[in-house]
XYZ file of C-alpha atoms in Angstrom:
561
model
C 0.000 0.000 0.000
C 2.854 2.353 0.789
C 4.408 1.935 -2.636
C 1.035 2.575 -4.229
C 1.095 6.252 -3.291
C 3.607 7.125 -5.991
C 1.576 5.192 -8.532
C -1.583 7.002 -7.460
C 0.183 10.324 -7.859
C 1.111 9.445 -11.443
C -2.442 8.245 -12.117
C -3.874 11.471 -10.738
C -1.565 13.557 -12.922
C -2.454 11.529 -16.019
C -6.162 11.940 -15.247
C -5.685 15.683 -14.891
C -4.013 15.722 -18.291
C -6.849 13.650 -19.798
C -9.513 16.034 -18.485
C -7.583 19.009 -19.845
C -7.327 17.276 -23.244
C -11.087 16.587 -23.330
C -11.911 20.162 -22.411
C -9.418 21.445 -24.967
C -10.961 19.281 -27.682
C -14.423 20.527 -26.743
C -13.210 24.105 -26.838
C -11.571 23.505 -30.220
C -14.779 22.099 -31.634
C -16.655 25.103 -30.302
C -14.246 27.435 -32.012
C -14.319 25.436 -35.246
C -18.090 25.491 -35.318
C -18.988 28.844 -33.892
C -22.492 28.642 -35.376
C -23.822 25.647 -33.411
C -26.931 27.592 -32.581
C -27.967 27.658 -36.230
C -28.432 23.869 -36.375
C -30.267 21.744 -33.845
C -28.694 18.639 -35.421
C -25.207 19.832 -34.611
C -26.256 20.914 -31.155
C -27.297 17.348 -30.334
C -23.644 16.310 -30.768
C -22.795 18.585 -27.862
C -25.164 16.698 -25.593
C -23.345 13.428 -26.231
C -20.021 15.146 -25.732
C -21.233 16.598 -22.448
C -22.552 13.213 -21.347
C -19.171 11.579 -22.020
C -17.420 14.357 -20.158
C -19.677 13.974 -17.096
C -19.061 10.213 -17.054
C -15.301 10.821 -17.211
C -15.504 13.408 -14.453
C -17.399 10.978 -12.208
C -14.785 8.302 -12.846
C -12.108 10.844 -12.000
C -13.884 11.847 -8.769
C -14.263 8.199 -7.705
C -10.585 7.569 -8.397
C -9.636 10.645 -6.362
C -11.898 9.597 -3.480
C -10.361 6.101 -3.467
C -6.902 7.602 -3.570
C -7.715 9.952 -0.709
C -9.063 7.077 1.358
C -5.868 5.081 0.810
C -3.744 8.104 1.685
C -5.782 8.637 4.880
C -5.190 5.015 5.947
C -1.508 5.352 5.126
C -1.280 8.592 7.124
C -2.989 6.915 10.116
C -0.483 4.084 9.934
C 2.436 6.520 9.807
C 0.941 8.530 12.668
C 0.974 5.478 14.935
C 4.492 4.606 13.812
C 5.953 8.079 14.356
C 4.214 8.414 17.733
C 5.945 5.225 18.880
C 9.292 6.306 17.445
C 9.130 9.770 19.003
C 8.995 8.314 22.514
C 12.547 6.972 22.147
C 14.077 8.021 18.790
C 17.540 6.524 19.348
C 16.093 3.315 20.760
C 13.659 2.990 17.850
C 16.355 3.553 15.223
C 18.682 1.228 17.112
C 16.802 -1.569 15.366
C 18.422 -1.748 11.899
C 15.175 -2.752 10.197
C 13.467 0.396 11.520
C 16.373 2.505 10.272
C 16.251 0.941 6.795
C 12.482 1.365 6.516
C 12.752 5.022 7.567
C 15.293 5.684 4.793
C 13.054 3.879 2.316
C 9.879 5.739 3.326
C 11.398 9.182 3.176
C 13.420 8.591 0.020
C 11.149 6.424 -2.115
C 7.618 6.823 -0.811
C 7.332 10.348 0.568
C 9.965 12.177 -1.439
C 7.988 12.534 -4.661
C 4.750 13.482 -2.888
C 6.009 16.325 -0.730
C 7.836 19.442 -1.772
C 8.466 21.093 1.591
C 11.719 20.258 3.383
C 12.694 17.966 0.491
C 16.319 19.037 0.874
C 16.365 17.341 4.269
C 15.126 13.981 2.996
C 17.359 10.922 2.650
C 18.511 10.203 -0.894
C 19.268 7.045 -2.843
C 22.721 6.814 -1.260
C 21.185 6.816 2.224
C 18.719 4.104 1.299
C 21.454 2.028 -0.359
C 23.748 2.541 2.630
C 21.072 1.328 5.053
C 20.421 -1.708 2.842
C 24.115 -2.575 2.673
C 24.278 -2.255 6.443
C 21.594 -4.931 6.797
C 23.551 -7.207 4.450
C 26.723 -6.547 6.453
C 24.950 -7.450 9.697
C 23.587 -10.574 8.044
C 27.085 -11.743 7.129
C 28.935 -10.715 10.292
C 26.429 -12.211 12.714
C 25.338 -15.079 10.447
C 21.684 -14.144 10.443
C 19.248 -15.783 8.059
C 16.828 -13.683 6.039
C 13.847 -14.891 8.066
C 15.369 -13.572 11.304
C 15.993 -10.136 9.819
C 12.687 -9.983 7.949
C 10.691 -10.751 11.090
C 12.823 -8.352 13.129
C 13.612 -10.986 15.750
C 16.977 -9.551 16.749
C 18.476 -9.922 20.244
C 17.352 -7.451 22.886
C 14.918 -5.689 20.584
C 12.496 -3.181 22.107
C 10.711 -1.982 18.971
C 9.888 -4.937 16.772
C 9.751 -4.197 13.072
C 9.375 -6.504 10.099
C 10.184 -6.308 6.413
C 7.465 -6.597 3.806
C 7.932 -8.589 0.626
C 8.562 -5.256 -1.120
C 11.287 -4.418 1.417
C 12.957 -7.787 0.830
C 12.733 -7.248 -2.913
C 14.347 -3.821 -2.506
C 17.271 -5.359 -0.586
C 17.684 -7.948 -3.324
C 17.651 -5.270 -6.024
C 20.343 -3.252 -4.251
C 22.498 -6.376 -3.961
C 21.861 -7.081 -7.655
C 23.002 -3.567 -8.611
C 26.301 -4.357 -6.855
C 26.616 -7.693 -8.732
C 26.228 -9.377 -5.335
C 24.255 -12.370 -6.571
C 24.623 -14.232 -3.284
C 22.526 -11.706 -1.376
C 20.294 -11.136 -4.391
C 19.280 -14.781 -4.245
C 18.706 -14.752 -0.485
C 16.445 -11.713 -0.469
C 14.531 -12.489 -3.643
C 13.844 -15.952 -2.209
C 12.627 -14.346 1.037
C 10.328 -11.982 -0.878
C 8.905 -14.944 -2.811
C 8.468 -16.918 0.399
C 6.443 -14.154 2.023
C 4.222 -13.784 -1.046
C 3.652 -17.560 -1.169
C 2.628 -17.456 2.494
C -0.195 -15.128 1.557
C 1.228 -11.741 2.460
C -0.767 -8.974 0.808
C 1.584 -7.405 -1.692
C 1.653 -5.390 -4.892
C 4.831 -7.218 -5.878
C 4.748 -9.261 -9.073
C 5.986 -12.828 -8.594
C 7.190 -12.879 -12.191
C 9.586 -9.994 -11.506
C 10.926 -11.682 -8.374
C 11.466 -14.975 -10.202
C 13.247 -13.123 -12.989
C 15.831 -11.713 -10.572
C 16.034 -14.958 -8.595
C 16.672 -17.253 -11.559
C 19.324 -14.967 -13.014
C 21.177 -14.551 -9.696
C 21.247 -18.325 -9.294
C 22.544 -18.725 -12.845
C 25.327 -16.225 -12.093
C 26.416 -18.470 -9.210
C 26.770 -21.441 -11.548
C 23.620 -23.400 -10.687
C 22.192 -24.012 -14.127
C 19.657 -26.667 -13.151
C 18.040 -24.518 -10.457
C 18.083 -21.469 -12.722
C 16.367 -23.501 -15.451
C 13.763 -24.819 -13.006
C 12.876 -21.310 -11.804
C 12.734 -19.989 -15.364
C 10.191 -22.673 -16.254
C 8.189 -21.676 -13.174
C 8.267 -18.060 -14.339
C 7.031 -18.986 -17.818
C 4.071 -20.859 -16.336
C 2.980 -17.573 -14.792
C 3.800 -15.489 -17.866
C 4.254 -17.583 -21.046
C 5.017 -14.455 -23.104
C 7.885 -13.198 -20.948
C 10.483 -12.494 -23.641
C 13.613 -12.473 -21.460
C 12.587 -15.698 -19.726
C 11.966 -17.378 -23.078
C 15.439 -16.384 -24.213
C 16.987 -17.497 -20.906
C 15.211 -20.845 -21.108
C 16.859 -21.666 -24.440
C 20.235 -20.385 -23.258
C 20.141 -22.320 -19.965
C 19.095 -25.522 -21.747
C 21.923 -25.066 -24.220
C 24.496 -24.429 -21.474
C 23.252 -27.368 -19.401
C 23.461 -29.745 -22.374
C 26.957 -28.480 -23.107
C 27.967 -28.986 -19.487
C 26.615 -32.530 -19.359
C 28.347 -33.437 -22.613
C 31.667 -32.193 -21.222
C 31.139 -34.220 -18.055
C 30.379 -37.349 -20.030
C 33.512 -36.905 -22.115
C 35.674 -36.542 -18.995
C 34.020 -39.564 -17.475
C 33.561 -37.818 -14.188
C 30.745 -35.807 -12.775
C 31.912 -32.263 -12.322
C 28.470 -30.966 -11.434
C 29.426 -30.362 -7.805
C 32.141 -27.943 -8.844
C 29.481 -25.785 -10.450
C 27.322 -25.767 -7.336
C 27.820 -23.372 -4.456
C 31.150 -23.679 -2.734
C 29.697 -24.935 0.528
C 26.667 -25.000 2.741
C 26.907 -25.084 6.488
C 25.068 -27.570 8.662
C 21.843 -25.538 8.457
C 21.890 -25.576 4.672
C 23.101 -21.999 4.453
C 26.065 -20.988 2.328
C 29.497 -20.823 3.867
C 31.040 -17.641 2.562
C 34.146 -17.749 4.768
C 36.167 -19.734 2.247
C 36.845 -16.652 0.138
C 37.605 -14.376 3.066
C 41.037 -13.510 4.260
C 41.963 -15.024 7.644
C 41.820 -11.659 9.429
C 38.271 -11.148 8.255
C 37.300 -14.521 9.674
C 38.911 -13.684 13.007
C 37.269 -10.279 13.076
C 33.768 -11.594 12.418
C 34.176 -14.489 14.853
C 35.210 -12.125 17.614
C 32.253 -9.875 16.808
C 29.987 -12.885 17.402
C 31.748 -13.688 20.653
C 33.536 -16.665 19.100
C 37.264 -17.247 18.753
C 38.161 -15.547 22.030
C 41.563 -16.706 23.260
C 40.798 -16.108 26.913
C 42.342 -19.314 28.267
C 42.115 -20.260 31.969
C 45.805 -19.403 32.330
C 45.296 -15.964 30.808
C 42.153 -15.478 32.870
C 44.140 -16.167 36.037
C 46.316 -13.146 35.232
C 43.357 -10.790 34.946
C 42.422 -8.778 38.020
C 40.175 -5.972 39.193
C 41.594 -3.384 41.579
C 41.236 0.103 42.980
C 43.764 2.276 41.203
C 45.209 5.564 42.490
C 48.078 6.027 39.999
C 50.912 6.033 42.537
C 48.918 7.930 45.157
C 47.825 10.706 42.859
C 46.174 13.433 44.995
C 42.916 13.204 43.042
C 42.533 9.495 43.730
C 43.746 9.093 47.292
C 40.242 9.308 48.739
C 38.403 8.102 45.660
C 40.474 5.575 43.689
C 39.403 4.459 40.223
C 38.017 0.981 39.533
C 40.464 -0.676 37.132
C 39.879 -4.009 35.382
C 42.277 -6.003 33.220
C 40.732 -6.857 29.850
C 43.855 -8.411 28.259
C 47.485 -9.060 29.103
C 49.455 -8.749 25.836
C 48.849 -6.112 24.664
C 47.775 -4.854 28.044
C 44.275 -3.471 27.766
C 42.648 -2.061 30.882
C 39.151 -0.790 31.506
C 38.339 2.019 33.925
C 34.845 2.000 35.385
C 32.632 4.988 36.193
C 35.025 7.556 34.752
C 32.390 9.480 32.815
C 29.086 10.616 34.333
C 25.746 10.682 32.562
C 25.646 14.489 32.629
C 29.143 14.697 31.128
C 28.157 12.256 28.390
C 25.065 14.286 27.531
C 27.072 17.510 27.386
C 29.692 15.957 25.089
C 26.935 14.622 22.806
C 25.231 18.007 22.817
C 28.454 19.714 21.755
C 29.257 17.106 19.114
C 25.866 16.564 17.434
C 25.731 19.821 15.414
C 29.117 19.164 13.842
C 29.016 15.406 13.242
C 30.432 14.612 9.814
C 31.008 11.363 7.925
C 34.266 9.847 9.137
C 36.958 9.907 6.465
C 40.255 8.076 6.629
C 42.932 6.658 4.385
C 43.379 3.138 3.063
C 42.775 0.534 5.824
C 45.756 -1.505 4.694
C 48.224 1.355 4.858
C 47.098 3.344 7.848
C 45.230 6.152 9.538
C 46.317 9.469 8.073
C 42.885 10.725 9.051
C 43.762 12.739 12.124
C 47.067 14.147 10.925
C 45.263 16.055 8.195
C 42.262 16.809 10.351
C 44.321 18.467 13.049
C 45.481 21.073 10.546
C 42.056 21.736 9.046
C 40.211 21.560 12.342
C 36.590 21.520 11.259
C 36.777 19.510 8.047
C 36.590 15.742 8.308
C 38.705 15.114 5.219
C 42.026 13.457 4.465
C 44.131 12.559 1.490
C 44.161 9.005 0.232
C 47.882 8.148 0.042
C 47.358 6.239 -3.219
C 45.276 8.748 -5.177
C 46.148 12.007 -3.430
C 42.440 12.881 -3.342
C 40.077 13.447 -0.433
C 38.000 10.362 0.147
C 35.261 8.937 2.351
C 36.035 5.561 3.879
C 33.320 3.037 3.045
C 34.685 0.644 5.645
C 34.036 3.111 8.450
C 30.334 3.693 8.990
C 30.083 6.506 11.510
C 30.108 10.253 11.914
C 32.574 12.102 14.089
C 33.278 15.518 15.542
C 36.242 17.037 17.348
C 36.075 18.963 20.607
C 38.839 21.230 21.923
C 39.450 21.770 25.636
C 38.718 25.498 25.439
C 35.217 24.933 24.026
C 33.634 23.846 27.308
C 34.749 23.155 30.900
C 33.454 19.571 30.622
C 35.849 18.809 27.743
C 38.728 20.397 29.648
C 37.839 18.377 32.750
C 37.692 15.123 30.754
C 41.122 15.797 29.232
C 42.561 16.434 32.682
C 41.015 13.214 33.989
C 42.680 11.214 31.215
C 46.024 12.757 32.123
C 45.561 12.068 35.844
C 44.664 8.407 35.272
C 47.253 7.552 32.616
C 50.047 9.772 33.904
C 50.635 10.919 30.328
C 50.764 14.521 29.119
C 47.673 15.303 27.031
C 48.804 18.773 25.966
C 50.244 17.253 22.784
C 47.346 14.835 22.331
C 44.770 15.248 19.605
C 41.435 16.839 20.360
C 38.691 14.680 21.810
C 37.085 12.821 18.924
C 33.402 11.947 19.359
C 31.884 9.308 17.089
C 28.359 8.029 16.604
C 27.951 4.828 14.601
C 25.180 4.520 12.018
C 23.082 1.560 10.885
C 25.363 -1.462 11.102
C 28.094 0.997 12.138
C 31.604 -0.427 12.095
C 35.286 0.341 11.670
C 37.285 -2.466 10.077
C 40.719 -3.627 11.362
C 43.303 -0.847 11.514
C 46.239 0.509 13.522
C 46.104 3.743 15.476
C 49.824 4.442 15.107
C 51.857 5.344 12.032
C 54.130 2.607 10.707
C 57.623 2.814 9.260
C 56.249 2.697 5.705
C 54.432 5.989 6.363
C 57.081 8.171 8.026
C 55.139 11.378 7.444
C 51.896 10.172 9.023
C 52.008 12.712 11.872
C 54.833 14.935 10.678
C 52.609 18.026 10.404
C 51.618 17.748 14.056
C 55.188 17.796 15.310
C 54.217 15.674 18.303
C 55.522 12.276 17.253
C 53.588 9.063 16.837
C 50.449 7.997 18.698
C 51.840 6.408 21.824
C 48.493 5.397 23.349
C 44.739 5.250 22.792
C 42.066 6.161 25.329
C 38.525 5.134 24.346
C 35.373 6.205 26.222
C 32.142 4.243 25.814
C 29.318 6.771 26.046
C 26.432 4.334 25.561
C 25.504 0.744 26.142
C 24.926 -1.299 22.983
C 22.178 -3.915 23.014
C 23.904 -6.280 20.574
C 27.148 -6.095 18.633
C 29.468 -3.093 18.607
C 32.424 -4.721 20.380
C 36.005 -3.486 20.019
C 38.024 -6.502 18.896
C 41.718 -7.240 18.447
C 41.965 -9.952 15.732
C 45.714 -10.509 16.122
C 45.385 -11.703 19.721
C 41.757 -12.856 19.887
C 40.545 -10.237 22.357
C 37.186 -8.496 22.518
C 35.938 -5.620 24.661
C 32.217 -4.845 24.832
C 30.814 -1.331 25.282
C 29.668 -0.296 28.742
C 28.407 3.213 29.296
C 30.618 5.410 31.452
C 33.705 3.185 31.147
C 36.922 3.670 29.191
C 39.576 1.318 27.830
C 43.235 2.208 27.452
C 46.223 0.634 25.723
C 49.669 1.592 24.467
C 50.168 1.536 20.705
C 53.956 1.758 21.009
C 56.466 -0.187 23.044
C 58.706 1.874 25.367
C 61.352 1.623 22.650
C 59.075 3.574 20.300
C 58.448 0.568 18.065
C 54.841 -0.049 17.055
C 52.956 -2.856 18.772
C 51.305 -4.674 15.858
C 49.193 -6.750 18.218
C 47.106 -3.612 18.874
C 45.462 -3.844 15.451
C 41.769 -3.502 16.270
C 38.310 -2.968 14.837
C 34.842 -1.797 15.841
C 32.243 -4.491 15.133
C 28.981 -3.586 13.395
C 26.236 -2.432 15.741
C 23.510 -5.060 15.464
C 20.922 -3.504 17.771
C 21.288 -0.212 19.610
C 23.082 3.092 19.328
C 26.823 3.409 19.845
C 28.503 6.614 21.031
C 32.222 6.683 21.762
C 34.880 9.320 22.250
C 38.600 8.813 22.092
C 41.838 10.587 22.819
C 44.965 9.788 20.838
C 47.984 10.598 22.981
C 51.297 11.388 21.247
C 54.952 10.775 22.118
C 55.981 14.392 22.656
C 55.803 15.289 26.346
C 56.057 11.713 27.593
C 59.876 11.593 27.736
C 59.925 11.617 31.551
C 56.507 10.095 32.088
C 57.149 6.871 30.214
C 60.908 6.224 30.033
C 62.309 4.726 26.843
C 63.681 1.205 26.573
C 66.311 -0.326 24.293
C 64.304 -3.530 24.012
C 62.234 -3.289 20.827
C 59.306 -5.322 22.136
C 59.190 -4.166 25.764
């Protein structure tokens, strides 16, 4: 019904045009025969013309009344939906299905019917980005289409489901990216929902067309042929399907002849690479090992927290060598990992401080932009110079670029902008014992639908000697990361090299050194932010540099200590 609004708009416009044409023709006839009154015979023609016009006008009125009734029902449905969403906007949009459907409604369904505030509407890129986020979540957390379509995600508060049209839209977006794996999954889900009796304006023939072709592209000729025959039963005159039928039959005969000549059945090699125990495809075979580790850790699998390692993890009250600020109120410190040493500090950021930081950051949030994930993080070096522009040069092309592998928006806050920011900076210095005067500004990030940040290093490596040259403060010696929200599902910070994972907890912070005391980079600190499955993730971080730490963290001649 929602998609029908655009169609109704077009119908209304065409009917307007038709009425204008009829009236114009009548007017033309009047002008051509300006002496109607002199002949009763000719005047009788006008009566029939008028009768036809009245009939057309009645049809037009009925169509408009039906359209208005459908629009009223649609508006009532949206009213209920927006009333629910307005009670807890971030919680509502924390469900990725709700976020995708919002992009789709405002871009596809409302955009062409409203003219006011159109510049603020999502565009095709937003809708595509939300769709890709759902596909990313599906892969990372190994979710089947039924789970996503029904909205049965862990910890959900606002259940939302996908219609057959929504599933079809996801499949189409995957198809446009030549991603035939996801095209098949979502076209099959759309077909399944239609077959179950879901009321839909979607044409099964169109779905089968996409489905059969995506299966053919994955090398499954027999299944593609079977679905094409099914399509032609529904629409015997479908020209593309008729052509595909002949082509698939030809290719299948050719394949079988080749198999017979070799004397072995090679059919399995043309089937999907694998299916897991549930009958779903195993896509990990083509992934690089790091990707496998990353996704496993995001799911809570592959953790290398052995009993021996666990025995070395402790919780303690920490006062940083009897620092005056912590003598009466020490900080709660918890070991998260031993090598590299990752520690978490509890209750180091209050709710009011978090809200103030978010308030300061929200107006200036911009899409995070960084350099190539393989070569490094030139992001901040450039940003520090051009303070308010989230742009950096790609080291390969020399052009400013937006990182597709980082789905978030960020802002930078200087200490002088508000006492809360200054107080937070001082707190980091008091706890770590490191000088933050040469550190970068406080970066605040909010992750979007399926928000993530793929594996990367925070420090500059030897193959990028000029990474932080413009700052004049040396390399990034350490990273301090505040969690400013709880995340219902997903969103962990993982370290694929060592098999560690740290989950967000509001008001806490994690800290680690990126460099050994010798100044050499610790490659085990390579880390990533997992996609947010359900919820809203806010973080802020402080990158601390070498300059100013000469007497606070003495150097060592041992490269790895």
